[in-house]
Short mmCIF file of C-alpha atoms in Angstrom, two decimals:
data_model
loop_
_atom_site.label_atom_id
_atom_site.label_comp_id
_atom_site.label_asym_id
_atom_site.label_seq_id
_atom_site.Cartn_x
_atom_site.Cartn_y
_atom_site.Cartn_z
CA MET A 10 16.39 -11.16 -12.92
CA PRO A 11 12.71 -10.13 -13.14
CA PRO A 12 12.19 -7.25 -15.60
CA ASN A 13 10.88 -4.84 -12.96
CA LEU A 14 14.12 -5.15 -10.96
CA GLN A 15 15.91 -3.52 -13.89
CA LYS A 16 13.50 -0.61 -14.17
CA ASP A 17 14.11 2.89 -12.95
CA LEU A 18 11.58 3.86 -10.31
CA CYS A 19 10.06 6.47 -12.64
CA ALA A 20 9.50 3.82 -15.31
CA MET A 21 7.59 1.46 -13.04
CA THR A 22 3.85 1.03 -13.40
CA TYR A 23 1.63 1.36 -10.33
CA ALA A 24 -1.82 0.12 -9.38
CA ILE A 25 -4.07 0.34 -6.34
CA ILE A 26 -6.53 -2.47 -5.60
CA GLY A 27 -9.33 -1.04 -3.50
CA SER A 28 -11.10 2.31 -3.72
CA GLY A 29 -12.25 2.71 -0.13
CA ALA A 30 -10.86 5.24 2.31
CA ILE A 31 -7.22 4.08 2.16
CA GLY A 32 -7.15 3.30 -1.57
CA SER A 33 -8.68 6.67 -2.41
CA ALA A 34 -6.24 8.44 -0.07
CA VAL A 35 -3.24 6.82 -1.74
CA ALA A 36 -4.67 7.59 -5.20
CA ARG A 37 -5.04 11.23 -4.13
CA GLN A 38 -1.33 11.37 -3.31
CA PHE A 39 -0.39 9.90 -6.70
CA ALA A 40 -2.57 12.53 -8.38
CA ARG A 41 -1.07 15.31 -6.28
CA SER A 42 2.43 14.17 -7.29
CA ASN A 43 1.55 13.76 -10.99
CA ILE A 44 2.39 10.05 -10.97
CA ASP A 45 0.28 7.75 -13.14
CA VAL A 46 -1.58 5.00 -11.30
CA LEU A 47 -4.34 2.51 -12.08
CA ILE A 48 -7.11 1.99 -9.55
CA ALA A 49 -9.46 -0.99 -9.44
CA ASN A 50 -12.13 -2.47 -7.23
CA SER A 51 -14.48 -5.43 -7.21
CA ARG A 52 -17.35 -3.36 -8.65
CA GLY A 53 -15.63 -2.50 -11.93
CA PRO A 54 -14.16 0.62 -13.58
CA GLU A 55 -17.55 2.29 -14.07
CA SER A 56 -17.97 2.61 -10.30
CA LEU A 57 -14.80 4.71 -10.16
CA ALA A 58 -15.95 7.43 -12.54
CA GLY A 59 -16.64 9.99 -9.82
CA LEU A 60 -13.33 9.47 -8.02
CA VAL A 61 -11.34 9.58 -11.25
CA ALA A 62 -13.11 12.77 -12.37
CA GLU A 63 -12.20 14.35 -9.05
CA LEU A 64 -8.56 13.27 -9.02
CA GLY A 65 -7.67 13.98 -12.64
CA PRO A 66 -5.82 12.37 -15.53
CA HIS A 67 -3.06 10.63 -13.59
CA VAL A 68 -5.56 8.21 -12.00
CA THR A 69 -7.05 5.69 -14.43
CA PRO A 70 -9.82 3.18 -13.64
CA ALA A 71 -9.03 -0.43 -14.51
CA THR A 72 -10.28 -3.94 -14.03
CA VAL A 73 -8.69 -5.89 -11.20
CA PRO A 74 -6.92 -8.32 -13.60
CA ASP A 75 -5.38 -5.40 -15.53
CA ALA A 76 -4.35 -3.61 -12.35
CA MET A 77 -2.72 -6.80 -11.08
CA LYS A 78 -0.23 -6.64 -13.97
CA ALA A 79 1.48 -3.49 -12.68
CA ASP A 80 5.07 -3.54 -11.46
CA VAL A 81 3.91 -2.30 -8.06
CA VAL A 82 0.47 -3.34 -6.77
CA ILE A 83 -0.83 -1.65 -3.61
CA LEU A 84 -3.41 -3.73 -1.75
CA ALA A 85 -5.85 -1.36 -0.04
CA VAL A 86 -8.68 -3.80 0.67
CA PRO A 87 -9.85 -5.22 4.00
CA PHE A 88 -7.38 -7.79 5.34
CA THR A 89 -10.00 -10.54 5.25
CA THR A 90 -10.67 -9.99 1.53
CA VAL A 91 -7.07 -10.08 0.29
CA GLY A 92 -7.40 -13.71 -0.84
CA ASP A 93 -10.43 -12.90 -2.97
CA ALA A 94 -8.83 -9.73 -4.34
CA VAL A 95 -5.71 -11.47 -5.64
CA GLN A 96 -7.40 -14.67 -6.80
CA GLY A 97 -6.52 -15.41 -10.41
CA SER A 98 -3.76 -12.80 -10.59
CA ALA A 99 -0.94 -13.18 -13.09
CA GLN A 100 2.35 -14.74 -12.03
CA TRP A 101 4.09 -12.26 -9.74
CA ASN A 102 7.63 -13.07 -10.86
CA GLY A 103 9.32 -10.72 -8.41
CA ARG A 104 6.93 -7.81 -8.85
CA ILE A 105 6.22 -5.75 -5.73
CA VAL A 106 3.04 -6.03 -3.68
CA VAL A 107 2.50 -3.34 -1.05
CA ASP A 108 0.35 -4.47 1.87
CA ALA A 109 -1.59 -1.44 3.08
CA THR A 110 -4.07 -3.53 5.07
CA ASN A 111 -4.68 -3.73 8.81
CA ALA A 112 -5.73 -7.02 10.41
CA ILE A 113 -8.76 -5.92 12.45
CA ASP A 114 -11.58 -7.86 14.06
CA PHE A 115 -14.90 -6.10 13.47
CA PRO A 116 -17.10 -4.84 15.04
CA ALA A 117 -14.87 -4.89 18.13
CA PHE A 118 -12.16 -2.97 16.23
CA THR A 119 -9.44 -4.99 17.92
CA PRO A 120 -6.33 -6.65 16.45
CA LYS A 121 -6.90 -10.06 14.89
CA ASP A 122 -5.26 -12.94 16.72
CA LEU A 123 -2.65 -14.14 14.22
CA GLY A 124 -0.66 -16.23 16.67
CA GLY A 125 2.16 -13.72 16.81
CA ARG A 126 2.70 -13.73 13.05
CA PRO A 127 3.09 -10.49 11.08
CA SER A 128 -0.11 -9.92 9.12
CA THR A 129 1.97 -9.15 6.04
CA ALA A 130 3.57 -12.59 6.19
CA ILE A 131 0.06 -14.01 5.79
CA VAL A 132 -0.59 -11.65 2.85
CA ALA A 133 2.71 -12.78 1.29
CA GLU A 134 1.50 -16.39 1.26
CA MET A 135 -1.41 -15.29 -0.95
CA VAL A 136 0.89 -13.72 -3.59
CA PRO A 137 3.62 -16.34 -4.09
CA GLY A 138 6.54 -15.02 -6.07
CA ALA A 139 5.88 -11.37 -5.15
CA ARG A 140 8.23 -9.20 -3.12
CA VAL A 141 5.92 -7.95 -0.38
CA VAL A 142 6.37 -4.67 1.47
CA LYS A 143 4.31 -3.26 4.34
CA ALA A 144 3.48 0.46 3.93
CA PHE A 145 0.67 3.06 3.87
CA ASN A 146 -1.16 1.46 6.82
CA THR A 147 -0.14 3.51 9.85
CA LEU A 148 -2.02 6.78 9.23
CA PRO A 149 -5.80 7.28 9.35
CA ALA A 150 -7.23 7.67 5.86
CA ALA A 151 -8.08 11.37 6.26
CA VAL A 152 -4.51 12.13 7.32
CA LEU A 153 -3.03 9.93 4.60
CA ALA A 154 -5.08 11.87 2.03
CA SER A 155 -3.97 15.28 3.24
CA GLU A 156 -0.94 17.34 2.22
CA PRO A 157 2.19 15.46 3.41
CA ALA A 158 4.11 18.66 4.18
CA GLN A 159 3.10 19.96 7.60
CA ASP A 160 4.58 22.67 9.85
CA GLY A 161 7.91 22.75 8.06
CA GLY A 162 8.27 18.96 8.01
CA ARG A 163 6.75 15.91 6.34
CA ARG A 164 4.42 13.22 7.60
CA VAL A 165 6.14 9.89 8.19
CA LEU A 166 5.28 6.58 6.53
CA PHE A 167 6.91 3.36 7.72
CA VAL A 168 8.20 0.59 5.45
CA SER A 169 9.15 -2.99 6.21
CA GLY A 170 9.77 -6.10 4.14
CA ASN A 171 11.99 -9.11 3.71
CA ASP A 172 13.40 -7.93 0.37
CA ALA A 173 15.67 -4.93 0.94
CA SER A 174 15.57 -3.73 -2.68
CA ALA A 175 11.76 -3.80 -2.76
CA SER A 176 11.59 -1.89 0.52
CA ALA A 177 14.03 0.66 -0.91
CA ASP A 178 11.89 1.08 -4.04
CA ILE A 179 8.79 1.75 -1.94
CA ALA A 180 10.71 4.13 0.31
CA ARG A 181 11.72 6.09 -2.80
CA LEU A 182 8.11 6.08 -4.01
CA ILE A 183 7.02 7.45 -0.64
CA GLU A 184 9.61 10.22 -1.05
CA ARG A 185 8.17 11.04 -4.48
CA LEU A 186 4.73 11.26 -2.92
CA GLY A 187 6.04 13.87 -0.48
CA PHE A 188 6.21 11.81 2.72
CA ALA A 189 9.24 10.94 4.85
CA PRO A 190 9.87 7.17 4.75
CA ILE A 191 11.35 5.28 7.68
CA THR A 192 12.44 1.72 6.90
CA LEU A 193 12.05 -0.62 9.86
CA GLY A 194 13.64 -3.82 8.58
CA GLU A 195 12.13 -7.24 7.96
CA LEU A 196 8.55 -8.33 8.59
CA ASN A 197 9.27 -10.25 11.79
CA GLN A 198 10.66 -7.01 13.21
CA GLY A 199 9.31 -3.90 11.51
CA GLY A 200 6.22 -5.63 10.20
CA LEU A 201 5.13 -6.49 13.73
CA LEU A 202 5.69 -2.89 14.80
CA GLN A 203 3.54 -1.64 11.92
CA GLN A 204 0.51 -3.86 12.19
CA PHE A 205 -2.74 -2.88 13.82
CA GLY A 206 -2.52 -2.76 17.61
CA ALA A 207 1.25 -2.27 17.62
CA PRO A 208 2.74 0.94 19.03
CA LEU A 209 3.41 2.68 15.71
CA VAL A 210 -0.18 2.26 14.53
CA ALA A 211 -1.82 2.82 17.90
CA GLN A 212 0.10 6.05 18.47
CA ASN A 213 -0.87 7.48 15.07
CA MET A 214 -4.49 6.38 15.33
CA THR A 215 -4.76 7.93 18.79
CA LYS A 216 -3.01 11.13 17.81
CA HIS A 217 -4.93 11.69 14.58
CA GLY A 218 -8.12 9.68 15.05
#
């Protein structure tokens, strides 16, 4: 059994690849919840000094190779750059990769034609050996960065993946971050509902955009 499968959720290490709007929003939630996380981008740790100074000691800048060694790696880069972002990563060996990307054609801002495949299934092919979970992609960045508790309730984040234990771990992480997780099942079901252009994303983008 891979070592991370034996770890308590609180003992897991976390990293975010990407420091744009979504990556920064997720990092903000880790900082708000006092959970340690590494953050990395293609420009190097020095470029993250301002963000890290703003968010505080629980967010640490790292190189991409170091961040890729975490038990849970959150991909918050453009969908088309995932291959470059994970190139040369260490063996995944059952570690969890969270796909926070949306497959969008720019500048039209329309869903990419993936032939009916879940975008996360394509991401999973780029990280062989990882347990891949779809999450953190259905809220606009400004909403994702804001306080999860609203009007007596909590904002919802959806989770889907083909490995039930990995999905459960990410659902528990989402709880720790203050959101309400809803698990939708496997990628060919829930993953399709979550990806850009599907009802769950379109409704949130319309409501909050």
